[in-house]
mmCIF file of C-alpha atoms and ligand atoms in Angstrom:
data_model
loop_
_atom_site.group_PDB
_atom_site.id
_atom_site.type_symbol
_atom_site.label_atom_id
_atom_site.label_comp_id
_atom_site.label_asym_id
_atom_site.label_seq_id
_atom_site.Cartn_x
_atom_site.Cartn_y
_atom_site.Cartn_z
ATOM 1 C CA MET A 1 113.028 83.985 80.769
ATOM 2 C CA THR A 2 109.846 85.376 82.510
ATOM 3 C CA ARG A 3 109.919 85.769 86.116
ATOM 4 C CA THR A 4 107.154 85.180 88.414
ATOM 5 C CA PRO A 5 106.801 88.043 90.674
ATOM 6 C CA ARG A 6 105.904 87.720 94.428
ATOM 7 C CA THR A 7 102.086 88.061 95.079
ATOM 8 C CA ALA A 8 100.307 90.355 97.697
ATOM 9 C CA LEU A 9 96.448 90.121 98.484
ATOM 10 C CA THR A 10 94.156 92.809 99.498
ATOM 11 C CA ILE A 11 91.125 92.261 101.229
ATOM 12 C CA ALA A 12 89.539 95.674 100.768
ATOM 13 C CA GLY A 13 86.983 98.075 99.318
ATOM 14 C CA SER A 14 86.795 99.598 96.005
ATOM 15 C CA ASP A 15 87.248 103.625 95.648
ATOM 16 C CA SER A 16 85.560 104.939 92.828
ATOM 17 C CA GLY A 17 87.738 107.968 92.844
ATOM 18 C CA GLY A 18 90.789 105.391 92.501
ATOM 19 C CA GLY A 19 93.075 107.081 95.170
ATOM 20 C CA ALA A 20 92.187 104.730 98.113
ATOM 21 C CA GLY A 21 91.076 101.008 98.746
ATOM 22 C CA ILE A 22 91.815 98.314 96.319
ATOM 23 C CA GLN A 23 92.947 100.993 93.715
ATOM 24 C CA ALA A 24 95.843 102.461 96.153
ATOM 25 C CA ASP A 25 96.679 98.896 97.122
ATOM 26 C CA LEU A 26 97.069 97.669 93.366
ATOM 27 C CA ARG A 27 99.012 100.466 92.205
ATOM 28 C CA THR A 28 101.144 100.544 95.270
ATOM 29 C CA PHE A 29 101.944 96.576 94.894
ATOM 30 C CA PHE A 30 102.755 97.304 91.205
ATOM 31 C CA ALA A 31 105.347 100.084 92.069
ATOM 32 C CA ASN A 32 107.175 97.601 94.443
ATOM 33 C CA GLY A 33 107.104 95.067 92.045
ATOM 34 C CA VAL A 34 104.651 92.356 93.162
ATOM 35 C CA HIS A 35 101.322 90.974 91.904
ATOM 36 C CA GLY A 36 98.435 92.025 93.535
ATOM 37 C CA LEU A 37 95.524 89.828 94.282
ATOM 38 C CA VAL A 38 92.136 90.983 95.204
ATOM 39 C CA ALA A 39 89.415 89.789 97.719
ATOM 40 C CA LEU A 40 86.897 92.845 96.826
ATOM 41 C CA THR A 41 84.669 93.635 100.109
ATOM 42 C CA ALA A 42 82.656 96.559 99.128
ATOM 43 C CA VAL A 43 82.245 99.031 96.504
ATOM 44 C CA THR A 44 82.028 102.610 97.641
ATOM 45 C CA VAL A 45 80.392 105.499 95.638
ATOM 46 C CA GLN A 46 82.842 108.524 96.308
ATOM 47 C CA ASN A 47 84.773 111.173 94.748
ATOM 48 C CA SER A 48 87.130 113.888 96.168
ATOM 49 C CA LEU A 49 84.417 115.390 98.274
ATOM 50 C CA GLY A 50 83.641 112.365 100.164
ATOM 51 C CA VAL A 51 81.875 108.985 100.395
ATOM 52 C CA ARG A 52 78.160 109.166 99.156
ATOM 53 C CA GLY A 53 77.704 105.347 100.315
ATOM 54 C CA PHE A 54 78.621 101.739 100.093
ATOM 55 C CA THR A 55 77.473 98.437 99.321
ATOM 56 C CA GLU A 56 79.157 95.209 100.615
ATOM 57 C CA VAL A 57 80.079 92.442 98.957
ATOM 58 C CA PRO A 58 78.308 89.181 100.391
ATOM 59 C CA ALA A 59 80.619 87.594 103.046
ATOM 60 C CA ASP A 60 80.791 84.291 101.176
ATOM 61 C CA VAL A 61 82.052 85.912 97.729
ATOM 62 C CA VAL A 62 84.586 87.742 99.820
ATOM 63 C CA ALA A 63 85.618 84.091 101.507
ATOM 64 C CA ALA A 64 85.195 82.582 97.875
ATOM 65 C CA GLN A 65 87.771 84.983 96.497
ATOM 66 C CA ILE A 66 90.333 84.297 98.932
ATOM 67 C CA THR A 67 90.050 80.774 98.364
ATOM 68 C CA ALA A 68 90.270 80.680 94.722
ATOM 69 C CA VAL A 69 93.675 82.736 94.590
ATOM 70 C CA ALA A 70 95.020 81.193 97.937
ATOM 71 C CA ALA A 71 94.920 77.650 96.671
ATOM 72 C CA ASP A 72 95.734 78.283 92.823
ATOM 73 C CA MET A 73 98.077 81.386 92.713
ATOM 74 C CA GLY A 74 99.653 81.453 96.119
ATOM 75 C CA VAL A 75 99.631 84.292 98.550
ATOM 76 C CA ASP A 76 103.318 85.602 99.840
ATOM 77 C CA ALA A 77 101.372 88.351 101.941
ATOM 78 C CA ALA A 78 98.106 89.796 102.573
ATOM 79 C CA LYS A 79 96.537 92.932 104.039
ATOM 80 C CA THR A 80 93.145 94.042 104.942
ATOM 81 C CA GLY A 81 91.761 97.159 104.667
ATOM 82 C CA MET A 82 87.875 98.312 104.530
ATOM 83 C CA LEU A 83 85.952 95.218 105.766
ATOM 84 C CA ALA A 84 82.610 96.708 106.004
ATOM 85 C CA THR A 85 80.915 94.345 108.148
ATOM 86 C CA ALA A 86 81.339 91.829 111.057
ATOM 87 C CA GLU A 87 79.884 89.143 108.984
ATOM 88 C CA ILE A 88 82.863 89.784 106.282
ATOM 89 C CA ILE A 89 85.406 89.976 109.138
ATOM 90 C CA ARG A 90 84.365 86.783 110.527
ATOM 91 C CA ALA A 91 84.457 85.015 106.972
ATOM 92 C CA VAL A 92 87.835 86.476 106.259
ATOM 93 C CA ALA A 93 89.108 85.333 109.654
ATOM 94 C CA LYS A 94 87.561 81.609 109.279
ATOM 95 C CA THR A 95 88.863 81.504 105.309
ATOM 96 C CA LEU A 96 92.291 82.608 106.362
ATOM 97 C CA ASP A 97 92.488 79.662 108.746
ATOM 98 C CA GLU A 98 90.879 77.315 106.154
ATOM 99 C CA VAL A 99 93.722 78.039 103.534
ATOM 100 C CA GLY A 100 96.409 77.538 106.284
ATOM 101 C CA ALA A 101 97.713 81.245 106.098
ATOM 102 C CA ASP A 102 101.162 80.789 106.866
ATOM 103 C CA PHE A 103 101.900 84.437 105.232
ATOM 104 C CA PRO A 104 102.360 87.600 106.731
ATOM 105 C CA LEU A 105 99.046 89.521 107.431
ATOM 106 C CA VAL A 106 98.697 93.091 107.940
ATOM 107 C CA VAL A 107 95.631 94.237 109.343
ATOM 108 C CA ASP A 108 95.059 98.097 108.656
ATOM 109 C CA PRO A 109 91.787 98.718 110.947
ATOM 110 C CA VAL A 110 90.067 101.202 108.705
ATOM 111 C CA ALA A 111 87.187 102.689 110.334
ATOM 112 C CA ALA A 112 86.294 105.792 108.341
ATOM 113 C CA SER A 113 87.249 107.672 105.677
ATOM 114 C CA MET A 114 89.369 111.204 105.787
ATOM 115 C CA THR A 115 86.093 112.868 105.343
ATOM 116 C CA GLY A 116 84.669 111.223 108.396
ATOM 117 C CA HIS A 117 82.542 108.916 106.560
ATOM 118 C CA ALA A 118 82.100 105.326 108.362
ATOM 119 C CA LEU A 119 83.360 102.501 106.555
ATOM 120 C CA LEU A 120 82.328 100.002 109.017
ATOM 121 C CA ARG A 121 79.039 98.906 110.414
ATOM 122 C CA GLU A 122 78.812 99.773 114.006
ATOM 123 C CA ASP A 123 79.636 96.422 115.670
ATOM 124 C CA ALA A 124 82.556 95.522 113.211
ATOM 125 C CA LEU A 125 85.629 97.271 114.932
ATOM 126 C CA GLU A 126 85.083 94.913 117.704
ATOM 127 C CA ALA A 127 85.177 91.989 115.465
ATOM 128 C CA ILE A 128 88.413 93.424 113.754
ATOM 129 C CA ARG A 129 89.859 93.474 117.376
ATOM 130 C CA THR A 130 88.753 89.954 118.195
ATOM 131 C CA GLU A 131 88.876 88.099 114.958
ATOM 132 C CA LEU A 132 91.642 89.733 113.106
ATOM 133 C CA PHE A 133 94.170 91.273 115.416
ATOM 134 C CA PRO A 134 95.315 87.941 116.888
ATOM 135 C CA ARG A 135 95.823 86.533 113.430
ATOM 136 C CA ALA A 136 97.820 89.688 112.184
ATOM 137 C CA THR A 137 101.615 89.826 111.764
ATOM 138 C CA LEU A 138 101.071 93.702 111.782
ATOM 139 C CA ILE A 139 98.406 96.142 112.709
ATOM 140 C CA THR A 140 98.598 99.805 111.333
ATOM 141 C CA PRO A 141 96.000 102.051 113.405
ATOM 142 C CA ASN A 142 96.201 105.881 112.955
ATOM 143 C CA LEU A 143 95.218 108.050 115.867
ATOM 144 C CA ASP A 144 91.356 108.111 115.409
ATOM 145 C CA GLU A 145 91.711 104.169 114.940
ATOM 146 C CA VAL A 146 93.535 104.008 118.615
ATOM 147 C CA ARG A 147 91.107 105.798 120.164
ATOM 148 C CA LEU A 148 88.201 103.758 119.050
ATOM 149 C CA LEU A 149 90.243 100.877 119.911
ATOM 150 C CA THR A 150 91.567 101.796 123.122
ATOM 151 C CA GLY A 151 90.055 104.966 124.296
ATOM 152 C CA ILE A 152 93.795 106.364 124.439
ATOM 153 C CA GLU A 153 93.818 109.748 122.951
ATOM 154 C CA VAL A 154 97.715 109.907 121.620
ATOM 155 C CA THR A 155 99.244 113.401 121.705
ATOM 156 C CA ASP A 156 102.866 112.684 122.179
ATOM 157 C CA THR A 157 105.382 109.939 122.198
ATOM 158 C CA VAL A 158 104.864 109.103 125.965
ATOM 159 C CA SER A 159 100.931 108.274 125.030
ATOM 160 C CA GLN A 160 101.933 106.724 121.734
ATOM 161 C CA ARG A 161 103.955 104.007 123.568
ATOM 162 C CA ALA A 162 101.148 103.475 125.933
ATOM 163 C CA ALA A 163 98.921 103.139 123.058
ATOM 164 C CA ALA A 164 101.116 100.789 121.483
ATOM 165 C CA GLU A 165 101.350 98.230 124.695
ATOM 166 C CA ALA A 166 97.708 98.483 124.998
ATOM 167 C CA LEU A 167 97.313 97.509 121.334
ATOM 168 C CA LEU A 168 99.755 94.709 121.482
ATOM 169 C CA ARG A 169 97.577 92.998 124.119
ATOM 170 C CA PHE A 170 94.731 92.382 121.456
ATOM 171 C CA GLY A 171 97.207 89.854 120.168
ATOM 172 C CA SER A 172 98.991 91.089 117.140
ATOM 173 C CA ARG A 173 102.557 90.167 116.846
ATOM 174 C CA TRP A 174 103.605 93.870 115.601
ATOM 175 C CA VAL A 175 101.856 97.290 116.039
ATOM 176 C CA LEU A 176 102.517 100.688 114.046
ATOM 177 C CA VAL A 177 100.998 103.701 115.884
ATOM 178 C CA LYS A 178 101.254 106.053 113.003
ATOM 179 C CA GLY A 179 101.576 109.655 114.261
ATOM 180 C CA GLY A 180 100.711 111.392 111.073
ATOM 181 C CA HIS A 181 97.624 112.882 112.713
ATOM 182 C CA MET A 182 99.641 114.145 115.506
ATOM 183 C CA THR A 183 99.408 118.007 115.823
ATOM 184 C CA GLY A 184 102.137 120.583 117.038
ATOM 185 C CA THR A 185 105.044 118.056 115.641
ATOM 186 C CA SER A 186 107.269 119.061 112.866
ATOM 187 C CA ASP A 187 108.291 115.733 112.006
ATOM 188 C CA CYS A 188 105.870 112.689 111.458
ATOM 189 C CA VAL A 189 106.916 110.153 114.024
ATOM 190 C CA ASP A 190 105.536 106.569 113.680
ATOM 191 C CA LEU A 191 106.054 103.922 116.523
ATOM 192 C CA LEU A 192 106.637 100.258 115.898
ATOM 193 C CA SER A 193 106.737 97.712 118.633
ATOM 194 C CA ASP A 194 106.501 94.096 119.230
ATOM 195 C CA GLY A 195 106.744 94.476 122.953
ATOM 196 C CA ARG A 196 110.520 93.979 123.277
ATOM 197 C CA GLU A 197 111.666 96.182 120.505
ATOM 198 C CA VAL A 198 110.391 99.709 120.498
ATOM 199 C CA ILE A 199 111.285 101.482 117.251
ATOM 200 C CA GLU A 200 110.627 105.253 116.422
ATOM 201 C CA LEU A 201 110.548 106.014 112.798
ATOM 202 C CA SER A 202 110.770 109.987 112.018
ATOM 203 C CA GLY A 203 110.552 111.350 108.980
ATOM 204 C CA PRO A 204 109.560 114.758 107.553
ATOM 205 C CA ARG A 205 106.074 115.956 107.539
ATOM 206 C CA TYR A 206 104.816 117.379 104.120
ATOM 207 C CA VAL A 207 102.208 119.944 104.073
ATOM 208 C CA THR A 208 99.473 119.118 101.383
ATOM 209 C CA GLU A 209 95.944 119.117 101.052
ATOM 210 C CA ASN A 210 96.036 115.877 99.256
ATOM 211 C CA THR A 211 96.424 112.930 101.368
ATOM 212 C CA HIS A 212 93.670 110.615 100.342
ATOM 213 C CA GLY A 213 94.805 106.968 100.196
ATOM 214 C CA GLY A 214 98.032 107.509 102.274
ATOM 215 C CA GLY A 215 97.127 104.715 104.925
ATOM 216 C CA ASP A 216 95.995 102.187 102.289
ATOM 217 C CA THR A 217 99.553 102.926 100.480
ATOM 218 C CA LEU A 218 101.747 102.726 103.563
ATOM 219 C CA ALA A 219 99.910 99.300 104.398
ATOM 220 C CA SER A 220 100.307 97.990 100.873
ATOM 221 C CA ALA A 221 103.913 98.976 100.561
ATOM 222 C CA ILE A 222 104.730 97.267 103.729
ATOM 223 C CA THR A 223 103.052 94.209 102.361
ATOM 224 C CA ALA A 224 104.626 94.144 99.571
ATOM 225 C CA SER A 225 107.986 94.259 101.173
ATOM 226 C CA LEU A 226 107.015 91.355 103.240
ATOM 227 C CA ALA A 227 105.915 89.437 100.282
ATOM 228 C CA LYS A 228 109.256 89.802 99.268
ATOM 229 C CA GLY A 229 110.700 88.492 102.443
ATOM 230 C CA ALA A 230 111.781 91.684 104.280
ATOM 231 C CA SER A 231 111.346 91.497 108.039
ATOM 232 C CA VAL A 232 108.695 93.537 109.705
ATOM 233 C CA PRO A 233 111.022 96.624 110.806
ATOM 234 C CA ASP A 234 112.714 96.604 107.353
ATOM 235 C CA ALA A 235 109.392 96.330 105.501
ATOM 236 C CA VAL A 236 107.896 99.335 107.651
ATOM 237 C CA ALA A 237 110.892 101.329 107.291
ATOM 238 C CA ALA A 238 110.473 100.735 103.291
ATOM 239 C CA GLY A 239 106.966 101.300 103.294
ATOM 240 C CA LYS A 240 107.661 104.656 105.265
ATOM 241 C CA LYS A 241 110.406 105.873 102.644
ATOM 242 C CA PHE A 242 107.611 104.844 100.184
ATOM 243 C CA ILE A 243 104.732 106.650 101.485
ATOM 244 C CA GLU A 244 107.041 109.964 102.299
ATOM 245 C CA ARG A 245 107.477 110.379 98.270
ATOM 246 C CA CYS A 246 103.882 109.577 97.551
ATOM 247 C CA VAL A 247 102.843 112.319 99.719
ATOM 248 C CA ALA A 248 105.313 114.431 98.578
ATOM 249 C CA GLU A 249 103.962 114.111 95.284
ATOM 250 C CA ALA A 250 100.224 114.147 95.940
ATOM 251 C CA TYR A 251 98.362 115.734 93.225
ATOM 252 C CA PRO A 252 94.990 117.735 93.422
ATOM 253 C CA LEU A 253 92.003 115.933 91.482
ATOM 254 C CA GLY A 254 88.538 117.162 91.977
ATOM 255 C CA ALA A 255 87.299 120.068 94.180
ATOM 256 C CA GLY A 256 88.492 118.050 97.443
ATOM 257 C CA VAL A 257 90.962 116.152 98.682
ATOM 258 C CA GLY A 258 93.315 114.592 95.893
ATOM 259 C CA PRO A 259 95.266 111.470 96.092
ATOM 260 C CA VAL A 260 98.831 110.338 97.432
ATOM 261 C CA SER A 261 100.921 109.320 94.192
ATOM 262 C CA PRO A 262 103.162 106.593 93.274
ATOM 263 C CA PHE A 263 103.809 107.995 89.940
ATOM 264 C CA TRP A 264 107.357 108.892 90.719
ATOM 265 C CA ILE A 265 108.090 105.296 90.439
ATOM 266 C CA LEU A 266 107.839 105.625 86.859
ATOM 267 C CA ASN A 267 110.854 108.139 86.680
ATOM 268 C CA ALA A 268 112.793 106.644 89.674
ATOM 269 C CA ASP A 269 116.311 105.331 88.839
ATOM 270 C CA SER A 270 115.925 101.552 88.921
ATOM 271 C CA ASN A 271 118.964 101.539 91.203
ATOM 272 C CA SER A 272 117.736 103.549 93.612
HETATM 273 O O1 LIG B 301 91.472 105.324 103.260
HETATM 274 C C1 LIG B 301 90.889 104.500 103.815
HETATM 275 C C2 LIG B 301 89.655 103.863 102.800
HETATM 276 C C3 LIG B 301 89.929 102.580 102.415
HETATM 277 N N1 LIG B 301 89.157 101.811 101.549
HETATM 278 C C4 LIG B 301 88.280 102.393 100.842
HETATM 279 C C5 LIG B 301 88.217 103.799 101.142
HETATM 280 C C6 LIG B 301 89.080 104.436 101.980
HETATM 281 C C7 LIG B 301 88.682 105.942 102.514
HETATM 282 O O2 LIG B 301 87.918 106.815 101.684
HETATM 283 O O3 LIG B 301 87.313 104.437 100.359
HETATM 284 C C8 LIG B 301 87.494 101.768 99.869
#
């Protein structure tokens, strides 16, 4: 008999290069056994060398996509990635309320591409902080986003803890401060906290040029686990294992930065 998989909704932008954005989210959802739903927020024009520009989807069309799938197909967990404008962010927040969102929500506060190209209009990070963080089960900032959001420069595990505390004051249930961009450590240490529990997740740091889509892949792997009913600490631990393998198997494509890769899942032992 056909079994219907759990569903995960990504509210994010398209990457024409196929390595980040909804493309990363959908392949990660598939690799983790959940059906992906999409509310597209923006169309970026980019390749491995960088983002040439983007056009946003009208906010009412973003909202209508969420309403359409939530009412009929059901959402077991959702994540946000590139949201482009404050207007879209406000529409997403309002629509999540309207559909009575009682599912876990992961907010990845995407501000810029790795090549430094802004993926948000100017006032929009503030809107993510005020409109979406209070509705979030988990937020997943990298260290650049931590600095933009709190002014804290994370250089070690002490400042990483201070950043987690500052970020939790914006109202999310959990925060994952990703240490991947921290220099001078041989391991990659991420800090997960809900203000009571503080969990350090340490993993190997792989040396590769090809890390495009890494943040999106981690956030969507976590979202897939939440859709399947995992607790936040278990979902984050599983997501970290998944992204480590994707980084280890990242491949060159184009003359610039290649994508992290979930292709290994095709050869993975189904019992592992
Ligand atoms: O990785 C952040 C990100 C998210 N969404 C889109 C992107 C990028 C980075 O380039 O293009 C659409």
